[in-house]
């Protein structure tokens, strides 16, 4: 199996911790992994875990001295970009085409030249809200692959659809397309 460059984008969901396990699984399979996070994601998972696993700095800030035009460079570097987990707020930002943070700017600069996967993770009421449903429909129409959220016990205690797939399953799905 040849090594690929995989960019994991992480937004502010309670399941952000799963991204560290996904990064670890992909690294063990020999791939190069970088992570981009929103500011909120860093309230759920610390950069030390991601940096320790990937051997790369966690990228959050667009205006980071020493990283020239980071959003363009990251899009060029990646063979596949996966937004895991995708929060409702970040999904809305992507759908609006806003480029106010690094994660959103990477989405725009990639412009579906490389596969862009979105794995929503949220409460069932949020997931079924027309705003989120419509945003995901648009993103899918544009070319993103939406990873169907799974049913189960959600972090809020309710049972329903809204869980991001477990990291080992995501890793298998990624391997299948590489
Ligand atoms: C404990 C906690 C858990 C949360 N989990 C989720 C979640 O799973 N999905 C989601 O869309 N938002 C969740 N939120 C809300 C987001 O963190 C919030 O909308 C945030 O602004 C998202 O920012 P970002 O999309 O820029 O990362 C949670 C908030 C808290 C305090």
PDB file of C-alpha atoms and ligand atoms in Angstrom:
ATOM      1  CA  UNK A   1       0.000   0.000   0.000  1.00  0.00           C
ATOM      2  CA  UNK A   2       1.496   3.390  -0.950  1.00  0.00           C
ATOM      3  CA  UNK A   3       1.461   6.335   1.413  1.00  0.00           C
ATOM      4  CA  UNK A   4      -1.122   9.042   0.845  1.00  0.00           C
ATOM      5  CA  UNK A   5      -1.439  12.529   2.292  1.00  0.00           C
ATOM      6  CA  UNK A   6      -4.571  12.820   4.372  1.00  0.00           C
ATOM      7  CA  UNK A   7      -5.790  16.074   5.890  1.00  0.00           C
ATOM      8  CA  UNK A   8      -8.151  15.630   8.845  1.00  0.00           C
ATOM      9  CA  UNK A   9     -10.193  18.763   9.531  1.00  0.00           C
ATOM     10  CA  UNK A  10     -11.713  18.842  12.997  1.00  0.00           C
ATOM     11  CA  UNK A  11     -14.572  21.034  14.193  1.00  0.00           C
ATOM     12  CA  UNK A  12     -16.174  21.644  17.577  1.00  0.00           C
ATOM     13  CA  UNK A  13     -18.092  18.486  18.383  1.00  0.00           C
ATOM     14  CA  UNK A  14     -17.998  16.313  21.467  1.00  0.00           C
ATOM     15  CA  UNK A  15     -16.735  13.548  19.189  1.00  0.00           C
ATOM     16  CA  UNK A  16     -13.585  15.473  18.194  1.00  0.00           C
ATOM     17  CA  UNK A  17     -11.579  12.932  20.212  1.00  0.00           C
ATOM     18  CA  UNK A  18     -12.365  10.365  17.495  1.00  0.00           C
ATOM     19  CA  UNK A  19     -10.173  12.331  15.096  1.00  0.00           C
ATOM     20  CA  UNK A  20      -7.080  11.460  17.152  1.00  0.00           C
ATOM     21  CA  UNK A  21      -7.828   7.736  16.854  1.00  0.00           C
ATOM     22  CA  UNK A  22      -8.453   8.111  13.130  1.00  0.00           C
ATOM     23  CA  UNK A  23      -5.140   9.946  12.733  1.00  0.00           C
ATOM     24  CA  UNK A  24      -3.410   7.161  14.647  1.00  0.00           C
ATOM     25  CA  UNK A  25      -4.979   4.419  12.494  1.00  0.00           C
ATOM     26  CA  UNK A  26      -3.987   6.186   9.278  1.00  0.00           C
ATOM     27  CA  UNK A  27      -0.437   6.782  10.514  1.00  0.00           C
ATOM     28  CA  UNK A  28      -0.126   3.085  11.438  1.00  0.00           C
ATOM     29  CA  UNK A  29      -1.162   2.263   7.865  1.00  0.00           C
ATOM     30  CA  UNK A  30       1.782   4.325   6.660  1.00  0.00           C
ATOM     31  CA  UNK A  31       0.030   7.501   5.561  1.00  0.00           C
ATOM     32  CA  UNK A  32       1.049  11.106   6.125  1.00  0.00           C
ATOM     33  CA  UNK A  33      -1.512  12.903   8.252  1.00  0.00           C
ATOM     34  CA  UNK A  34      -1.956  16.592   9.026  1.00  0.00           C
ATOM     35  CA  UNK A  35      -4.706  18.188  11.088  1.00  0.00           C
ATOM     36  CA  UNK A  36      -6.537  21.489  10.783  1.00  0.00           C
ATOM     37  CA  UNK A  37      -8.926  22.515  13.544  1.00  0.00           C
ATOM     38  CA  UNK A  38     -11.394  25.256  14.261  1.00  0.00           C
ATOM     39  CA  UNK A  39     -10.828  27.292  17.435  1.00  0.00           C
ATOM     40  CA  UNK A  40     -13.772  25.471  19.037  1.00  0.00           C
ATOM     41  CA  UNK A  41     -12.336  22.045  18.262  1.00  0.00           C
ATOM     42  CA  UNK A  42      -9.390  22.856  20.519  1.00  0.00           C
ATOM     43  CA  UNK A  43     -11.805  23.089  23.446  1.00  0.00           C
ATOM     44  CA  UNK A  44     -12.641  19.415  22.873  1.00  0.00           C
ATOM     45  CA  UNK A  45      -9.226  17.983  22.016  1.00  0.00           C
ATOM     46  CA  UNK A  46      -5.778  19.286  22.876  1.00  0.00           C
ATOM     47  CA  UNK A  47      -3.137  19.878  20.228  1.00  0.00           C
ATOM     48  CA  UNK A  48      -0.579  17.753  22.093  1.00  0.00           C
ATOM     49  CA  UNK A  49      -2.463  14.527  21.306  1.00  0.00           C
ATOM     50  CA  UNK A  50      -2.815  15.377  17.616  1.00  0.00           C
ATOM     51  CA  UNK A  51       0.784  16.565  17.303  1.00  0.00           C
ATOM     52  CA  UNK A  52       2.120  13.529  19.137  1.00  0.00           C
ATOM     53  CA  UNK A  53       0.220  11.182  16.830  1.00  0.00           C
ATOM     54  CA  UNK A  54       0.811  12.936  13.517  1.00  0.00           C
ATOM     55  CA  UNK A  55       4.272  14.398  14.149  1.00  0.00           C
ATOM     56  CA  UNK A  56       2.943  17.607  12.613  1.00  0.00           C
ATOM     57  CA  UNK A  57       1.833  20.923  14.110  1.00  0.00           C
ATOM     58  CA  UNK A  58      -1.896  21.387  14.522  1.00  0.00           C
ATOM     59  CA  UNK A  59      -2.971  24.151  12.154  1.00  0.00           C
ATOM     60  CA  UNK A  60      -5.760  26.479  13.256  1.00  0.00           C
ATOM     61  CA  UNK A  61      -4.648  29.995  12.544  1.00  0.00           C
ATOM     62  CA  UNK A  62      -4.693  31.359   9.015  1.00  0.00           C
ATOM     63  CA  UNK A  63      -2.196  34.033   9.992  1.00  0.00           C
ATOM     64  CA  UNK A  64       0.552  31.800  11.282  1.00  0.00           C
ATOM     65  CA  UNK A  65       4.092  33.127  10.812  1.00  0.00           C
ATOM     66  CA  UNK A  66       6.272  30.594   9.022  1.00  0.00           C
ATOM     67  CA  UNK A  67       3.413  28.982   7.106  1.00  0.00           C
ATOM     68  CA  UNK A  68       3.127  30.706   3.742  1.00  0.00           C
ATOM     69  CA  UNK A  69      -0.414  30.794   2.305  1.00  0.00           C
ATOM     70  CA  UNK A  70      -1.337  27.750   4.407  1.00  0.00           C
ATOM     71  CA  UNK A  71      -4.778  27.082   2.940  1.00  0.00           C
ATOM     72  CA  UNK A  72      -3.445  26.827  -0.619  1.00  0.00           C
ATOM     73  CA  UNK A  73      -0.458  24.709   0.408  1.00  0.00           C
ATOM     74  CA  UNK A  74      -2.633  22.313   2.409  1.00  0.00           C
ATOM     75  CA  UNK A  75      -5.033  21.830  -0.495  1.00  0.00           C
ATOM     76  CA  UNK A  76      -2.112  21.081  -2.796  1.00  0.00           C
ATOM     77  CA  UNK A  77      -0.575  18.664  -0.276  1.00  0.00           C
ATOM     78  CA  UNK A  78      -3.677  16.598   0.477  1.00  0.00           C
ATOM     79  CA  UNK A  79      -4.815  13.585  -1.536  1.00  0.00           C
ATOM     80  CA  UNK A  80      -8.010  13.439   0.518  1.00  0.00           C
ATOM     81  CA  UNK A  81      -9.581  15.829   2.999  1.00  0.00           C
ATOM     82  CA  UNK A  82     -11.964  14.581   5.659  1.00  0.00           C
ATOM     83  CA  UNK A  83     -13.955  16.860   7.981  1.00  0.00           C
ATOM     84  CA  UNK A  84     -14.320  14.554  10.975  1.00  0.00           C
ATOM     85  CA  UNK A  85     -16.300  15.392  12.977  1.00  0.00           C
ATOM     86  CA  UNK A  86     -18.307  18.082  11.181  1.00  0.00           C
ATOM     87  CA  UNK A  87     -20.240  20.407  13.502  1.00  0.00           C
ATOM     88  CA  UNK A  88     -23.458  22.125  12.436  1.00  0.00           C
ATOM     89  CA  UNK A  89     -21.737  25.521  12.609  1.00  0.00           C
ATOM     90  CA  UNK A  90     -18.836  24.490  10.383  1.00  0.00           C
ATOM     91  CA  UNK A  91     -21.200  22.827   7.905  1.00  0.00           C
ATOM     92  CA  UNK A  92     -23.094  26.138   7.679  1.00  0.00           C
ATOM     93  CA  UNK A  93     -19.851  28.069   7.200  1.00  0.00           C
ATOM     94  CA  UNK A  94     -18.770  25.808   4.327  1.00  0.00           C
ATOM     95  CA  UNK A  95     -22.187  26.021   2.702  1.00  0.00           C
ATOM     96  CA  UNK A  96     -21.965  29.820   2.807  1.00  0.00           C
ATOM     97  CA  UNK A  97     -18.518  29.789   1.241  1.00  0.00           C
ATOM     98  CA  UNK A  98     -17.033  31.804   4.081  1.00  0.00           C
ATOM     99  CA  UNK A  99     -13.261  31.731   4.329  1.00  0.00           C
ATOM    100  CA  UNK A 100     -12.765  33.390   7.678  1.00  0.00           C
ATOM    101  CA  UNK A 101     -10.798  30.598   9.267  1.00  0.00           C
ATOM    102  CA  UNK A 102      -8.161  28.208   7.959  1.00  0.00           C
ATOM    103  CA  UNK A 103     -10.468  25.171   7.848  1.00  0.00           C
ATOM    104  CA  UNK A 104     -13.051  26.972   5.698  1.00  0.00           C
ATOM    105  CA  UNK A 105     -10.406  28.515   3.457  1.00  0.00           C
ATOM    106  CA  UNK A 106      -8.951  25.053   2.782  1.00  0.00           C
ATOM    107  CA  UNK A 107     -12.431  23.892   1.765  1.00  0.00           C
ATOM    108  CA  UNK A 108     -12.781  26.722  -0.746  1.00  0.00           C
ATOM    109  CA  UNK A 109      -9.269  26.508  -2.123  1.00  0.00           C
ATOM    110  CA  UNK A 110      -9.597  22.760  -2.683  1.00  0.00           C
ATOM    111  CA  UNK A 111     -12.768  23.308  -4.716  1.00  0.00           C
ATOM    112  CA  UNK A 112     -13.310  19.526  -4.968  1.00  0.00           C
ATOM    113  CA  UNK A 113     -10.113  18.943  -6.940  1.00  0.00           C
ATOM    114  CA  UNK A 114      -9.324  16.358  -4.254  1.00  0.00           C
ATOM    115  CA  UNK A 115     -12.042  14.315  -2.504  1.00  0.00           C
ATOM    116  CA  UNK A 116     -13.671  16.233   0.369  1.00  0.00           C
ATOM    117  CA  UNK A 117     -15.578  14.135   2.910  1.00  0.00           C
ATOM    118  CA  UNK A 118     -17.900  15.525   5.562  1.00  0.00           C
ATOM    119  CA  UNK A 119     -18.833  13.414   8.575  1.00  0.00           C
ATOM    120  CA  UNK A 120     -21.600  15.221  10.506  1.00  0.00           C
ATOM    121  CA  UNK A 121     -21.817  14.594  14.250  1.00  0.00           C
ATOM    122  CA  UNK A 122     -24.522  16.219  16.310  1.00  0.00           C
ATOM    123  CA  UNK A 123     -27.725  15.833  18.277  1.00  0.00           C
ATOM    124  CA  UNK A 124     -30.656  14.336  16.350  1.00  0.00           C
ATOM    125  CA  UNK A 125     -32.677  17.570  16.502  1.00  0.00           C
ATOM    126  CA  UNK A 126     -29.765  19.546  15.084  1.00  0.00           C
ATOM    127  CA  UNK A 127     -29.178  16.960  12.369  1.00  0.00           C
ATOM    128  CA  UNK A 128     -32.805  17.000  11.259  1.00  0.00           C
ATOM    129  CA  UNK A 129     -33.131  20.798  11.341  1.00  0.00           C
ATOM    130  CA  UNK A 130     -33.958  22.151   7.873  1.00  0.00           C
ATOM    131  CA  UNK A 131     -30.902  24.414   7.999  1.00  0.00           C
ATOM    132  CA  UNK A 132     -28.546  21.468   8.470  1.00  0.00           C
ATOM    133  CA  UNK A 133     -30.443  19.190   6.069  1.00  0.00           C
ATOM    134  CA  UNK A 134     -30.372  21.829   3.356  1.00  0.00           C
ATOM    135  CA  UNK A 135     -26.732  22.750   3.973  1.00  0.00           C
ATOM    136  CA  UNK A 136     -25.684  19.105   3.624  1.00  0.00           C
ATOM    137  CA  UNK A 137     -27.758  18.690   0.460  1.00  0.00           C
ATOM    138  CA  UNK A 138     -26.015  21.672  -1.123  1.00  0.00           C
ATOM    139  CA  UNK A 139     -22.556  20.495  -0.095  1.00  0.00           C
ATOM    140  CA  UNK A 140     -23.316  17.053  -1.550  1.00  0.00           C
ATOM    141  CA  UNK A 141     -24.575  18.607  -4.772  1.00  0.00           C
ATOM    142  CA  UNK A 142     -21.353  20.586  -5.069  1.00  0.00           C
ATOM    143  CA  UNK A 143     -19.233  17.432  -4.780  1.00  0.00           C
ATOM    144  CA  UNK A 144     -18.620  16.640  -1.117  1.00  0.00           C
ATOM    145  CA  UNK A 145     -19.118  13.079   0.080  1.00  0.00           C
ATOM    146  CA  UNK A 146     -21.414  13.134   3.091  1.00  0.00           C
ATOM    147  CA  UNK A 147     -20.700  10.278   5.494  1.00  0.00           C
ATOM    148  CA  UNK A 148     -24.056   9.144   6.792  1.00  0.00           C
ATOM    149  CA  UNK A 149     -24.246   9.629  10.582  1.00  0.00           C
ATOM    150  CA  UNK A 150     -25.030   6.476  12.520  1.00  0.00           C
ATOM    151  CA  UNK A 151     -27.748   5.728  15.054  1.00  0.00           C
ATOM    152  CA  UNK A 152     -26.954   5.108  18.692  1.00  0.00           C
ATOM    153  CA  UNK A 153     -26.754   6.752  22.084  1.00  0.00           C
ATOM    154  CA  UNK A 154     -25.743  10.360  21.519  1.00  0.00           C
ATOM    155  CA  UNK A 155     -23.554  12.375  23.871  1.00  0.00           C
ATOM    156  CA  UNK A 156     -26.623  14.249  25.096  1.00  0.00           C
ATOM    157  CA  UNK A 157     -28.124  10.946  26.281  1.00  0.00           C
ATOM    158  CA  UNK A 158     -30.833  10.624  23.644  1.00  0.00           C
ATOM    159  CA  UNK A 159     -30.919   7.727  21.216  1.00  0.00           C
ATOM    160  CA  UNK A 160     -31.029   8.545  17.537  1.00  0.00           C
ATOM    161  CA  UNK A 161     -29.090   9.383  14.428  1.00  0.00           C
ATOM    162  CA  UNK A 162     -26.136  11.715  14.736  1.00  0.00           C
ATOM    163  CA  UNK A 163     -23.030   9.732  15.645  1.00  0.00           C
ATOM    164  CA  UNK A 164     -19.952  10.000  13.448  1.00  0.00           C
ATOM    165  CA  UNK A 165     -18.776   6.496  12.479  1.00  0.00           C
ATOM    166  CA  UNK A 166     -16.127   5.005  14.746  1.00  0.00           C
ATOM    167  CA  UNK A 167     -12.538   5.845  13.713  1.00  0.00           C
ATOM    168  CA  UNK A 168     -11.652   2.291  12.609  1.00  0.00           C
ATOM    169  CA  UNK A 169     -14.623   2.264  10.265  1.00  0.00           C
ATOM    170  CA  UNK A 170     -13.633   5.678   8.870  1.00  0.00           C
ATOM    171  CA  UNK A 171     -10.064   4.443   8.399  1.00  0.00           C
ATOM    172  CA  UNK A 172     -11.361   1.413   6.441  1.00  0.00           C
ATOM    173  CA  UNK A 173     -13.551   3.641   4.256  1.00  0.00           C
ATOM    174  CA  UNK A 174     -10.552   5.867   3.515  1.00  0.00           C
ATOM    175  CA  UNK A 175      -8.328   2.886   2.689  1.00  0.00           C
ATOM    176  CA  UNK A 176     -10.941   1.642   0.223  1.00  0.00           C
ATOM    177  CA  UNK A 177     -10.652   4.767  -1.923  1.00  0.00           C
ATOM    178  CA  UNK A 178      -6.909   5.374  -1.729  1.00  0.00           C
TER     179      UNK A 178
HETATM  180  C1  LIG B   1     -20.190  19.903  25.279  1.00  0.00           C
HETATM  181  C2  LIG B   1     -20.543  20.377  23.916  1.00  0.00           C
HETATM  182  C3  LIG B   1     -20.702  19.463  22.920  1.00  0.00           C
HETATM  183  C4  LIG B   1     -21.023  19.876  21.598  1.00  0.00           C
HETATM  184  N1  LIG B   1     -21.153  18.935  20.628  1.00  0.00           N
HETATM  185  C5  LIG B   1     -21.522  19.331  19.398  1.00  0.00           C
HETATM  186  C6  LIG B   1     -21.688  18.367  18.372  1.00  0.00           C
HETATM  187  O1  LIG B   1     -21.496  17.160  18.554  1.00  0.00           O
HETATM  188  N2  LIG B   1     -22.050  18.805  17.147  1.00  0.00           N
HETATM  189  C7  LIG B   1     -22.251  20.131  16.866  1.00  0.00           C
HETATM  190  O2  LIG B   1     -22.600  20.455  15.735  1.00  0.00           O
HETATM  191  N3  LIG B   1     -22.071  21.080  17.825  1.00  0.00           N
HETATM  192  C8  LIG B   1     -21.715  20.703  19.073  1.00  0.00           C
HETATM  193  N4  LIG B   1     -21.536  21.652  20.049  1.00  0.00           N
HETATM  194  C9  LIG B   1     -21.675  23.074  19.695  1.00  0.00           C
HETATM  195  C10 LIG B   1     -20.427  23.569  18.943  1.00  0.00           C
HETATM  196  O3  LIG B   1     -19.259  23.306  19.695  1.00  0.00           O
HETATM  197  C11 LIG B   1     -20.567  25.063  18.667  1.00  0.00           C
HETATM  198  O4  LIG B   1     -21.628  25.263  17.753  1.00  0.00           O
HETATM  199  C12 LIG B   1     -19.298  25.666  18.124  1.00  0.00           C
HETATM  200  O5  LIG B   1     -19.497  27.040  17.890  1.00  0.00           O
HETATM  201  C13 LIG B   1     -18.848  25.006  16.837  1.00  0.00           C
HETATM  202  O6  LIG B   1     -17.751  25.709  16.304  1.00  0.00           O
HETATM  203  P1  LIG B   1     -16.939  25.270  15.024  1.00  0.00           P
HETATM  204  O7  LIG B   1     -17.936  24.708  14.053  1.00  0.00           O
HETATM  205  O8  LIG B   1     -16.300  26.498  14.567  1.00  0.00           O
HETATM  206  O9  LIG B   1     -15.946  24.233  15.424  1.00  0.00           O
HETATM  207  C14 LIG B   1     -21.198  21.246  21.333  1.00  0.00           C
HETATM  208  C15 LIG B   1     -21.013  22.183  22.372  1.00  0.00           C
HETATM  209  C16 LIG B   1     -20.685  21.748  23.638  1.00  0.00           C
HETATM  210  C17 LIG B   1     -20.460  22.779  24.715  1.00  0.00           C
END
